[in-house]
Each structure stands twice: as C-alpha cells, then as structure tokens.
PDB file of C-alpha atoms in Angstrom:
ATOM      1  CA  UNK A   1       0.000   0.000   0.000  1.00 48.00           C
ATOM      2  CA  UNK A   2       1.481   3.358  -1.063  1.00 54.00           C
ATOM      3  CA  UNK A   3       2.078   6.109   1.449  1.00 57.00           C
ATOM      4  CA  UNK A   4      -0.465   8.936   1.492  1.00 68.00           C
ATOM      5  CA  UNK A   5       0.454  11.917  -0.676  1.00 77.00           C
ATOM      6  CA  UNK A   6       2.089  14.806   1.111  1.00 84.00           C
ATOM      7  CA  UNK A   7       0.139  18.066   1.261  1.00 89.00           C
ATOM      8  CA  UNK A   8       1.343  20.337  -1.535  1.00 92.00           C
ATOM      9  CA  UNK A   9       3.756  23.014  -0.368  1.00 93.00           C
ATOM     10  CA  UNK A  10       3.906  26.601  -1.587  1.00 96.00           C
ATOM     11  CA  UNK A  11       6.431  29.376  -1.091  1.00 98.00           C
ATOM     12  CA  UNK A  12       5.386  32.684   0.430  1.00 97.00           C
ATOM     13  CA  UNK A  13       7.150  35.694   1.892  1.00 98.00           C
ATOM     14  CA  UNK A  14       7.864  35.212   5.578  1.00 98.00           C
ATOM     15  CA  UNK A  15       6.799  37.646   8.287  1.00 97.00           C
ATOM     16  CA  UNK A  16       7.968  38.224  11.850  1.00 98.00           C
ATOM     17  CA  UNK A  17       4.951  36.221  13.018  1.00 98.00           C
ATOM     18  CA  UNK A  18       6.297  33.088  11.308  1.00 98.00           C
ATOM     19  CA  UNK A  19       9.127  32.723  13.807  1.00 98.00           C
ATOM     20  CA  UNK A  20       7.301  30.332  16.136  1.00 97.00           C
ATOM     21  CA  UNK A  21       6.483  28.038  13.214  1.00 97.00           C
ATOM     22  CA  UNK A  22      10.023  28.144  11.761  1.00 97.00           C
ATOM     23  CA  UNK A  23      11.959  27.910  15.022  1.00 96.00           C
ATOM     24  CA  UNK A  24      11.705  24.079  15.281  1.00 94.00           C
ATOM     25  CA  UNK A  25      13.365  23.893  11.851  1.00 95.00           C
ATOM     26  CA  UNK A  26      16.132  26.295  12.869  1.00 95.00           C
ATOM     27  CA  UNK A  27      16.890  24.148  15.905  1.00 92.00           C
ATOM     28  CA  UNK A  28      17.865  21.326  13.552  1.00 88.00           C
ATOM     29  CA  UNK A  29      20.538  23.376  11.792  1.00 84.00           C
ATOM     30  CA  UNK A  30      23.523  23.186  14.108  1.00 67.00           C
ATOM     31  CA  UNK A  31      24.488  24.985  17.225  1.00 62.00           C
ATOM     32  CA  UNK A  32      23.158  24.758  20.739  1.00 64.00           C
ATOM     33  CA  UNK A  33      24.813  28.128  21.405  1.00 75.00           C
ATOM     34  CA  UNK A  34      22.076  29.825  19.381  1.00 88.00           C
ATOM     35  CA  UNK A  35      19.245  30.399  21.817  1.00 92.00           C
ATOM     36  CA  UNK A  36      15.687  31.126  20.792  1.00 93.00           C
ATOM     37  CA  UNK A  37      16.328  34.834  21.343  1.00 94.00           C
ATOM     38  CA  UNK A  38      19.354  34.802  19.028  1.00 94.00           C
ATOM     39  CA  UNK A  39      17.522  32.962  16.229  1.00 96.00           C
ATOM     40  CA  UNK A  40      14.683  35.452  16.541  1.00 96.00           C
ATOM     41  CA  UNK A  41      17.031  38.203  15.334  1.00 97.00           C
ATOM     42  CA  UNK A  42      16.557  36.780  11.817  1.00 97.00           C
ATOM     43  CA  UNK A  43      12.846  37.562  12.181  1.00 98.00           C
ATOM     44  CA  UNK A  44      13.364  41.088  13.496  1.00 97.00           C
ATOM     45  CA  UNK A  45      13.459  44.182  11.285  1.00 97.00           C
ATOM     46  CA  UNK A  46      16.766  45.283  12.776  1.00 96.00           C
ATOM     47  CA  UNK A  47      17.446  48.061  10.289  1.00 95.00           C
ATOM     48  CA  UNK A  48      13.884  49.407   9.915  1.00 93.00           C
ATOM     49  CA  UNK A  49      13.518  48.520   6.228  1.00 93.00           C
ATOM     50  CA  UNK A  50      10.375  49.310   4.271  1.00 92.00           C
ATOM     51  CA  UNK A  51       8.551  46.272   2.833  1.00 91.00           C
ATOM     52  CA  UNK A  52      10.747  44.118   5.069  1.00 96.00           C
ATOM     53  CA  UNK A  53      10.597  40.338   5.137  1.00 97.00           C
ATOM     54  CA  UNK A  54      12.958  37.855   6.848  1.00 98.00           C
ATOM     55  CA  UNK A  55      12.940  35.594   3.789  1.00 98.00           C
ATOM     56  CA  UNK A  56      10.654  32.897   2.425  1.00 98.00           C
ATOM     57  CA  UNK A  57       8.710  30.049   4.009  1.00 98.00           C
ATOM     58  CA  UNK A  58       7.750  26.740   2.417  1.00 98.00           C
ATOM     59  CA  UNK A  59       4.223  26.124   3.732  1.00 96.00           C
ATOM     60  CA  UNK A  60       2.071  23.034   3.147  1.00 95.00           C
ATOM     61  CA  UNK A  61      -1.071  24.621   4.555  1.00 93.00           C
ATOM     62  CA  UNK A  62      -0.646  22.890   7.887  1.00 93.00           C
ATOM     63  CA  UNK A  63       2.855  23.880   8.963  1.00 95.00           C
ATOM     64  CA  UNK A  64       6.093  25.494   7.870  1.00 97.00           C
ATOM     65  CA  UNK A  65       8.201  22.771   6.234  1.00 97.00           C
ATOM     66  CA  UNK A  66      11.063  24.963   4.991  1.00 97.00           C
ATOM     67  CA  UNK A  67      12.725  28.364   5.299  1.00 98.00           C
ATOM     68  CA  UNK A  68      15.429  30.408   3.578  1.00 98.00           C
ATOM     69  CA  UNK A  69      16.377  33.709   5.170  1.00 98.00           C
ATOM     70  CA  UNK A  70      17.730  36.892   3.627  1.00 98.00           C
ATOM     71  CA  UNK A  71      19.382  39.938   5.224  1.00 98.00           C
ATOM     72  CA  UNK A  72      19.386  43.052   3.053  1.00 96.00           C
ATOM     73  CA  UNK A  73      21.721  46.019   2.855  1.00 95.00           C
ATOM     74  CA  UNK A  74      22.631  48.540   0.164  1.00 92.00           C
ATOM     75  CA  UNK A  75      25.820  49.763  -1.443  1.00 92.00           C
ATOM     76  CA  UNK A  76      26.717  52.029  -4.347  1.00 89.00           C
ATOM     77  CA  UNK A  77      27.988  50.468  -7.588  1.00 88.00           C
ATOM     78  CA  UNK A  78      28.747  52.586 -10.644  1.00 84.00           C
ATOM     79  CA  UNK A  79      26.999  55.536  -9.024  1.00 86.00           C
ATOM     80  CA  UNK A  80      23.754  53.651  -8.392  1.00 89.00           C
ATOM     81  CA  UNK A  81      22.233  52.096  -5.276  1.00 91.00           C
ATOM     82  CA  UNK A  82      22.614  48.332  -5.331  1.00 94.00           C
ATOM     83  CA  UNK A  83      21.010  45.813  -2.962  1.00 96.00           C
ATOM     84  CA  UNK A  84      23.049  43.088  -1.298  1.00 97.00           C
ATOM     85  CA  UNK A  85      21.133  40.142   0.139  1.00 98.00           C
ATOM     86  CA  UNK A  86      22.934  37.718   2.412  1.00 98.00           C
ATOM     87  CA  UNK A  87      21.272  34.302   2.313  1.00 98.00           C
ATOM     88  CA  UNK A  88      21.049  32.818   5.790  1.00 95.00           C
ATOM     89  CA  UNK A  89      19.487  29.682   7.234  1.00 94.00           C
ATOM     90  CA  UNK A  90      18.260  27.240   4.538  1.00 96.00           C
ATOM     91  CA  UNK A  91      16.408  24.333   6.089  1.00 95.00           C
ATOM     92  CA  UNK A  92      13.726  22.034   4.681  1.00 96.00           C
ATOM     93  CA  UNK A  93      12.070  18.981   6.225  1.00 95.00           C
ATOM     94  CA  UNK A  94      13.360  15.707   4.759  1.00 94.00           C
ATOM     95  CA  UNK A  95      10.075  14.764   3.129  1.00 94.00           C
ATOM     96  CA  UNK A  96      10.005  18.098   1.255  1.00 95.00           C
ATOM     97  CA  UNK A  97      13.670  18.228   0.191  1.00 94.00           C
ATOM     98  CA  UNK A  98      12.672  17.996  -3.480  1.00 94.00           C
ATOM     99  CA  UNK A  99      10.983  21.395  -3.050  1.00 95.00           C
ATOM    100  CA  UNK A 100      14.056  23.108  -1.567  1.00 96.00           C
ATOM    101  CA  UNK A 101      14.928  25.059  -4.718  1.00 97.00           C
ATOM    102  CA  UNK A 102      11.512  26.732  -4.602  1.00 97.00           C
ATOM    103  CA  UNK A 103      12.749  28.804  -1.652  1.00 98.00           C
ATOM    104  CA  UNK A 104      15.714  30.140  -3.612  1.00 98.00           C
ATOM    105  CA  UNK A 105      13.854  31.139  -6.784  1.00 97.00           C
ATOM    106  CA  UNK A 106      12.317  34.388  -5.425  1.00 98.00           C
ATOM    107  CA  UNK A 107      15.794  35.580  -4.443  1.00 98.00           C
ATOM    108  CA  UNK A 108      17.215  34.751  -7.884  1.00 97.00           C
ATOM    109  CA  UNK A 109      14.467  36.807  -9.547  1.00 96.00           C
ATOM    110  CA  UNK A 110      15.302  39.999  -7.657  1.00 95.00           C
ATOM    111  CA  UNK A 111      16.589  42.815  -9.856  1.00 93.00           C
ATOM    112  CA  UNK A 112      19.632  44.984  -9.086  1.00 94.00           C
ATOM    113  CA  UNK A 113      20.609  42.596  -6.296  1.00 96.00           C
ATOM    114  CA  UNK A 114      23.750  40.655  -5.466  1.00 97.00           C
ATOM    115  CA  UNK A 115      23.361  37.520  -3.345  1.00 98.00           C
ATOM    116  CA  UNK A 116      25.969  36.275  -0.889  1.00 98.00           C
ATOM    117  CA  UNK A 117      26.327  32.995   0.970  1.00 98.00           C
ATOM    118  CA  UNK A 118      28.975  33.091   3.681  1.00 97.00           C
ATOM    119  CA  UNK A 119      28.214  29.999   5.793  1.00 94.00           C
ATOM    120  CA  UNK A 120      26.878  27.379   3.380  1.00 93.00           C
ATOM    121  CA  UNK A 121      26.411  23.727   4.196  1.00 92.00           C
ATOM    122  CA  UNK A 122      28.100  21.335   1.737  1.00 94.00           C
ATOM    123  CA  UNK A 123      24.731  20.676   0.091  1.00 94.00           C
ATOM    124  CA  UNK A 124      23.801  24.361  -0.219  1.00 95.00           C
ATOM    125  CA  UNK A 125      27.255  25.221  -1.573  1.00 97.00           C
ATOM    126  CA  UNK A 126      26.830  22.737  -4.452  1.00 96.00           C
ATOM    127  CA  UNK A 127      23.401  24.155  -5.321  1.00 96.00           C
ATOM    128  CA  UNK A 128      24.647  27.740  -5.295  1.00 97.00           C
ATOM    129  CA  UNK A 129      27.637  26.769  -7.422  1.00 97.00           C
ATOM    130  CA  UNK A 130      25.383  25.229 -10.090  1.00 97.00           C
ATOM    131  CA  UNK A 131      23.309  28.419 -10.143  1.00 96.00           C
ATOM    132  CA  UNK A 132      26.204  30.721 -10.939  1.00 96.00           C
ATOM    133  CA  UNK A 133      27.519  31.705  -7.533  1.00 98.00           C
ATOM    134  CA  UNK A 134      31.263  32.375  -7.596  1.00 97.00           C
ATOM    135  CA  UNK A 135      33.757  31.564  -4.872  1.00 97.00           C
ATOM    136  CA  UNK A 136      35.123  34.728  -3.257  1.00 97.00           C
ATOM    137  CA  UNK A 137      37.081  33.231  -0.387  1.00 97.00           C
ATOM    138  CA  UNK A 138      38.388  29.833   0.643  1.00 97.00           C
ATOM    139  CA  UNK A 139      40.549  30.722   3.646  1.00 97.00           C
ATOM    140  CA  UNK A 140      41.303  33.216   6.372  1.00 97.00           C
ATOM    141  CA  UNK A 141      44.367  34.488   8.199  1.00 97.00           C
ATOM    142  CA  UNK A 142      44.663  34.189  11.955  1.00 98.00           C
ATOM    143  CA  UNK A 143      46.923  36.896  13.369  1.00 98.00           C
ATOM    144  CA  UNK A 144      48.499  36.767  16.822  1.00 97.00           C
ATOM    145  CA  UNK A 145      49.723  39.832  18.741  1.00 96.00           C
ATOM    146  CA  UNK A 146      53.412  40.561  19.092  1.00 89.00           C
ATOM    147  CA  UNK A 147      55.080  43.092  21.399  1.00 87.00           C
ATOM    148  CA  UNK A 148      55.033  46.400  19.555  1.00 82.00           C
ATOM    149  CA  UNK A 149      56.493  49.833  20.107  1.00 84.00           C
ATOM    150  CA  UNK A 150      54.224  51.343  17.480  1.00 85.00           C
ATOM    151  CA  UNK A 151      53.848  55.097  17.748  1.00 88.00           C
ATOM    152  CA  UNK A 152      52.374  55.731  14.307  1.00 94.00           C
ATOM    153  CA  UNK A 153      48.920  54.181  14.618  1.00 96.00           C
ATOM    154  CA  UNK A 154      46.266  54.729  17.254  1.00 96.00           C
ATOM    155  CA  UNK A 155      43.478  52.279  18.036  1.00 97.00           C
ATOM    156  CA  UNK A 156      40.211  53.963  19.057  1.00 97.00           C
ATOM    157  CA  UNK A 157      37.508  51.880  20.731  1.00 97.00           C
ATOM    158  CA  UNK A 158      35.442  54.326  22.820  1.00 97.00           C
ATOM    159  CA  UNK A 159      32.111  55.051  21.165  1.00 97.00           C
ATOM    160  CA  UNK A 160      32.503  58.823  21.110  1.00 98.00           C
ATOM    161  CA  UNK A 161      36.045  58.598  19.708  1.00 97.00           C
ATOM    162  CA  UNK A 162      35.011  56.182  16.959  1.00 98.00           C
ATOM    163  CA  UNK A 163      31.936  58.170  15.924  1.00 98.00           C
ATOM    164  CA  UNK A 164      33.949  61.380  15.808  1.00 97.00           C
ATOM    165  CA  UNK A 165      36.087  59.883  13.036  1.00 97.00           C
ATOM    166  CA  UNK A 166      33.501  58.083  10.891  1.00 98.00           C
ATOM    167  CA  UNK A 167      31.713  59.519   7.847  1.00 97.00           C
ATOM    168  CA  UNK A 168      27.911  59.530   7.669  1.00 96.00           C
ATOM    169  CA  UNK A 169      27.622  56.168   5.916  1.00 95.00           C
ATOM    170  CA  UNK A 170      29.908  54.521   8.460  1.00 97.00           C
ATOM    171  CA  UNK A 171      28.038  56.131  11.345  1.00 98.00           C
ATOM    172  CA  UNK A 172      24.884  54.437  10.089  1.00 97.00           C
ATOM    173  CA  UNK A 173      26.674  51.084  10.081  1.00 97.00           C
ATOM    174  CA  UNK A 174      27.859  51.745  13.637  1.00 98.00           C
ATOM    175  CA  UNK A 175      24.358  52.640  14.808  1.00 97.00           C
ATOM    176  CA  UNK A 176      22.742  49.723  12.963  1.00 97.00           C
ATOM    177  CA  UNK A 177      24.928  47.289  14.896  1.00 97.00           C
ATOM    178  CA  UNK A 178      24.913  48.802  18.386  1.00 95.00           C
ATOM    179  CA  UNK A 179      22.307  46.324  19.638  1.00 93.00           C
ATOM    180  CA  UNK A 180      24.238  43.288  18.373  1.00 97.00           C
ATOM    181  CA  UNK A 181      27.173  41.403  19.876  1.00 96.00           C
ATOM    182  CA  UNK A 182      29.806  43.170  17.784  1.00 98.00           C
ATOM    183  CA  UNK A 183      32.830  45.341  18.492  1.00 98.00           C
ATOM    184  CA  UNK A 184      33.655  48.437  16.447  1.00 98.00           C
ATOM    185  CA  UNK A 185      37.064  50.120  16.465  1.00 98.00           C
ATOM    186  CA  UNK A 186      39.138  52.491  14.364  1.00 98.00           C
ATOM    187  CA  UNK A 187      42.815  52.325  13.423  1.00 98.00           C
ATOM    188  CA  UNK A 188      43.998  55.900  12.916  1.00 97.00           C
ATOM    189  CA  UNK A 189      47.075  57.193  11.106  1.00 97.00           C
ATOM    190  CA  UNK A 190      46.957  60.984  11.229  1.00 94.00           C
ATOM    191  CA  UNK A 191      43.939  62.022   9.164  1.00 94.00           C
ATOM    192  CA  UNK A 192      43.610  58.586   7.583  1.00 97.00           C
ATOM    193  CA  UNK A 193      41.648  55.836   9.318  1.00 98.00           C
ATOM    194  CA  UNK A 194      40.321  52.295   8.993  1.00 98.00           C
ATOM    195  CA  UNK A 195      36.986  51.342  10.565  1.00 98.00           C
ATOM    196  CA  UNK A 196      36.624  47.709  11.661  1.00 98.00           C
ATOM    197  CA  UNK A 197      33.453  45.846  12.624  1.00 98.00           C
ATOM    198  CA  UNK A 198      34.197  42.604  14.463  1.00 98.00           C
ATOM    199  CA  UNK A 199      32.513  39.703  16.194  1.00 98.00           C
ATOM    200  CA  UNK A 200      34.070  37.542  18.903  1.00 97.00           C
ATOM    201  CA  UNK A 201      34.109  33.777  19.242  1.00 94.00           C
ATOM    202  CA  UNK A 202      36.182  31.593  21.583  1.00 93.00           C
ATOM    203  CA  UNK A 203      38.732  34.296  22.311  1.00 96.00           C
ATOM    204  CA  UNK A 204      39.214  35.387  18.699  1.00 98.00           C
ATOM    205  CA  UNK A 205      38.108  38.605  17.010  1.00 98.00           C
ATOM    206  CA  UNK A 206      36.554  37.920  13.604  1.00 98.00           C
ATOM    207  CA  UNK A 207      36.844  40.941  11.323  1.00 98.00           C
ATOM    208  CA  UNK A 208      33.598  41.244   9.352  1.00 98.00           C
ATOM    209  CA  UNK A 209      34.079  44.644   7.698  1.00 98.00           C
ATOM    210  CA  UNK A 210      37.096  46.798   6.794  1.00 98.00           C
ATOM    211  CA  UNK A 211      36.608  50.350   5.523  1.00 97.00           C
ATOM    212  CA  UNK A 212      40.194  50.982   4.373  1.00 97.00           C
ATOM    213  CA  UNK A 213      41.906  47.791   3.229  1.00 97.00           C
ATOM    214  CA  UNK A 214      45.211  49.459   2.296  1.00 96.00           C
ATOM    215  CA  UNK A 215      45.668  51.010   5.738  1.00 97.00           C
ATOM    216  CA  UNK A 216      44.549  47.794   7.411  1.00 97.00           C
ATOM    217  CA  UNK A 217      47.226  45.769   5.631  1.00 96.00           C
ATOM    218  CA  UNK A 218      49.930  48.200   6.700  1.00 95.00           C
ATOM    219  CA  UNK A 219      48.807  48.542  10.298  1.00 96.00           C
ATOM    220  CA  UNK A 220      47.306  45.244  11.456  1.00 96.00           C
ATOM    221  CA  UNK A 221      50.631  43.615  12.321  1.00 94.00           C
ATOM    222  CA  UNK A 222      51.692  46.309  14.773  1.00 95.00           C
ATOM    223  CA  UNK A 223      48.195  47.141  16.074  1.00 96.00           C
ATOM    224  CA  UNK A 224      46.975  43.562  16.562  1.00 97.00           C
ATOM    225  CA  UNK A 225      47.884  43.612  20.251  1.00 96.00           C
ATOM    226  CA  UNK A 226      46.054  46.894  20.878  1.00 96.00           C
ATOM    227  CA  UNK A 227      42.983  45.726  18.979  1.00 97.00           C
ATOM    228  CA  UNK A 228      42.917  42.401  20.836  1.00 97.00           C
ATOM    229  CA  UNK A 229      43.213  44.167  24.181  1.00 96.00           C
ATOM    230  CA  UNK A 230      40.450  46.646  23.322  1.00 97.00           C
ATOM    231  CA  UNK A 231      37.921  43.895  22.483  1.00 97.00           C
ATOM    232  CA  UNK A 232      39.223  41.282  24.973  1.00 97.00           C
ATOM    233  CA  UNK A 233      40.422  38.555  22.585  1.00 98.00           C
ATOM    234  CA  UNK A 234      43.722  36.724  22.033  1.00 97.00           C
ATOM    235  CA  UNK A 235      43.919  36.785  18.221  1.00 98.00           C
ATOM    236  CA  UNK A 236      42.287  38.226  15.095  1.00 98.00           C
ATOM    237  CA  UNK A 237      40.819  36.466  12.064  1.00 98.00           C
ATOM    238  CA  UNK A 238      40.419  38.098   8.652  1.00 98.00           C
ATOM    239  CA  UNK A 239      39.524  36.720   5.223  1.00 98.00           C
ATOM    240  CA  UNK A 240      42.682  36.176   3.204  1.00 97.00           C
ATOM    241  CA  UNK A 241      41.478  38.236   0.230  1.00 96.00           C
ATOM    242  CA  UNK A 242      41.811  41.375   2.349  1.00 97.00           C
ATOM    243  CA  UNK A 243      45.469  40.603   3.043  1.00 95.00           C
ATOM    244  CA  UNK A 244      46.560  40.241  -0.618  1.00 90.00           C
ATOM    245  CA  UNK A 245      49.582  38.195   0.399  1.00 88.00           C
ATOM    246  CA  UNK A 246      50.742  40.708   3.027  1.00 89.00           C
ATOM    247  CA  UNK A 247      53.289  39.025   5.270  1.00 88.00           C
ATOM    248  CA  UNK A 248      52.554  39.062   8.995  1.00 92.00           C
ATOM    249  CA  UNK A 249      55.254  37.649  11.249  1.00 89.00           C
ATOM    250  CA  UNK A 250      53.047  35.684  13.628  1.00 93.00           C
ATOM    251  CA  UNK A 251      50.074  34.453  11.608  1.00 96.00           C
ATOM    252  CA  UNK A 252      48.706  31.307   9.983  1.00 96.00           C
ATOM    253  CA  UNK A 253      46.141  30.411   7.362  1.00 96.00           C
ATOM    254  CA  UNK A 254      42.980  28.410   7.930  1.00 96.00           C
ATOM    255  CA  UNK A 255      40.756  26.909   5.213  1.00 97.00           C
ATOM    256  CA  UNK A 256      36.974  27.293   5.479  1.00 96.00           C
ATOM    257  CA  UNK A 257      34.775  24.158   5.295  1.00 95.00           C
ATOM    258  CA  UNK A 258      33.046  25.671   2.252  1.00 95.00           C
ATOM    259  CA  UNK A 259      34.103  28.745   0.251  1.00 97.00           C
ATOM    260  CA  UNK A 260      32.202  31.993   0.656  1.00 98.00           C
ATOM    261  CA  UNK A 261      30.177  32.808  -2.454  1.00 98.00           C
ATOM    262  CA  UNK A 262      28.561  35.690  -4.342  1.00 98.00           C
ATOM    263  CA  UNK A 263      26.208  35.985  -7.295  1.00 97.00           C
ATOM    264  CA  UNK A 264      25.919  39.409  -8.896  1.00 96.00           C
ATOM    265  CA  UNK A 265      27.985  42.528  -9.462  1.00 94.00           C
ATOM    266  CA  UNK A 266      29.982  42.628  -6.232  1.00 95.00           C
ATOM    267  CA  UNK A 267      33.720  42.054  -6.472  1.00 94.00           C
ATOM    268  CA  UNK A 268      35.448  39.849  -3.915  1.00 94.00           C
ATOM    269  CA  UNK A 269      36.708  42.869  -1.942  1.00 93.00           C
ATOM    270  CA  UNK A 270      33.204  44.372  -1.871  1.00 95.00           C
ATOM    271  CA  UNK A 271      31.790  41.324  -0.100  1.00 96.00           C
ATOM    272  CA  UNK A 272      31.743  41.834   3.663  1.00 95.00           C
ATOM    273  CA  UNK A 273      29.799  40.322   6.536  1.00 97.00           C
ATOM    274  CA  UNK A 274      28.545  43.393   8.399  1.00 97.00           C
ATOM    275  CA  UNK A 275      24.944  42.836   7.315  1.00 98.00           C
ATOM    276  CA  UNK A 276      25.025  39.052   7.461  1.00 98.00           C
ATOM    277  CA  UNK A 277      24.181  36.207   9.819  1.00 96.00           C
ATOM    278  CA  UNK A 278      27.832  36.246  10.931  1.00 97.00           C
ATOM    279  CA  UNK A 279      27.111  39.573  12.650  1.00 98.00           C
ATOM    280  CA  UNK A 280      23.402  39.215  13.393  1.00 97.00           C
ATOM    281  CA  UNK A 281      23.745  35.825  15.106  1.00 96.00           C
ATOM    282  CA  UNK A 282      27.082  36.614  16.743  1.00 94.00           C
ATOM    283  CA  UNK A 283      27.695  35.495  20.315  1.00 88.00           C
ATOM    284  CA  UNK A 284      30.875  36.098  22.367  1.00 77.00           C
TER     285      UNK A 284
END
C-alpha cells in the first residue's frame, strides 16, 4: 500500500509572526549556542527597512516545512544604489527536500541585487555553485599579537572617539549594529583611518568589515595587540582576500569548510559580513 500523498507546499514571503512556526526547523541546523532569542534576530526588522521580510517560508497549509532567510543592505555600484542580500538559514524537512529550490527562486528573480552565501552547508554550496555563484574566499588568516612599540597608529575603541572619526555612511553602520554582539574600532594614522566591525568567538576577534583595506594591511601587524586588548580577545581572524599576500610575522592560514560565495555585481573585496548572519547571530 502506497504512502499517502504529502500536502502540496507553496512558497510565500515570511513575516515576523512566522518565527514560532520556523523555530523548530532552525533548531535542527547546528548549534546549541544559538538560543531562541538569538535565532529570533533573523525575524526582526533590525534596520527598519520598508517592505521588510525575513525571507521565504515553504508552507504546506498545515505547517512550515522549509525556510530560507535573507538579510538586506545597500551599497553604491557605478553611481547607483545596489542591494546586497545575504542568504542565511536554509532548512527544509526531509520529506520536502525535493521542493528546496523553490525557496531560492524568489531571491534569484530579484533585480539589481547581489546575493551572498557566507556559511553554506556542503549541500547548499553545491546548489549555489550550479546556479552561478562564484567563490570569493576559501581561507582566512589568523593573526596573533606581538610586542610592539608602534607610535604611528592609534586604536580607538570608545564610542565617542570612533563616531567622531567616521563619515555619515559609516556612522549608520555603527548605529545599525549597536544592539548586536559586535565590536567596532578604528585604526587611525593621522587624518587617515580604517573602521573595523568585528565579532568575537572563543577568544578570537573575527573581522567582518574593513573600511580601508590598504591602511589595514599596513597597520594590522603592529596594532593587533592593541585591537585584541580593546575587544578582549587573544587573536584576530580576517579573510585572506583582504590581506593580498601581506606578510605578517606571527600568523597562519585556515581553510573554510566551504568557500564563501557571491552571485551578482559585487567584487570579492566588496563582499563583507557586516549585514550578514555572521554579525546578526554573533555570540561572544
């Protein structure tokens, strides 16, 4: 006797009210360190967007059987505003796995939008790759502090000092992330500066955004100790593409389980994780 047919599932835009229905799916993804309150950040309009949605739900009329999240931000490319959507948690119940791609299609149809995937599962990575996503990073650099007698660069970590340096666009980034578990500092060299947005995990500072890559490359070796002290970590981690082969005396490379990916107009250096699940779901 054949099994009864599954109720047909349809994709619809998710709302904040869908969190309770989707949360059991999110619990299956991975980490026990993500509490209910942390997962709920994906279903919160953190940046007060108009026509906001946390992503798409696969709904069979009785329950949510799948979800794919998206976190939106904007940048300027060729003088025009361009949307960047970071794809987050992609989870579908086993019996509906054949419908998984339905959740991705609405994102692929968006105009003037680049899509990023920074924490793919092996299965999701293969799907994205087949759909034209390009690898932008396969490894990171872990940098350890050395004794330094640096007098050229200053590291600013106090809120008022950091905000006094930033331009208006960067001030918005700072404000957008104040309620999250991130650290924001500035490396200053006279009138020139580099703004860093970082998360922390297991004693390491993960650099998610760099405003001035050239200054960062020159200064990170001698300021690593000051930065680590200011955010209470023992080392720093940065994607290797931002280093461009820069030699750092006490550092090592680490390969990611799956490469970070992008689909759209963004170059590798334009891909950052400020407005991504790496920042939104961050825990110390």
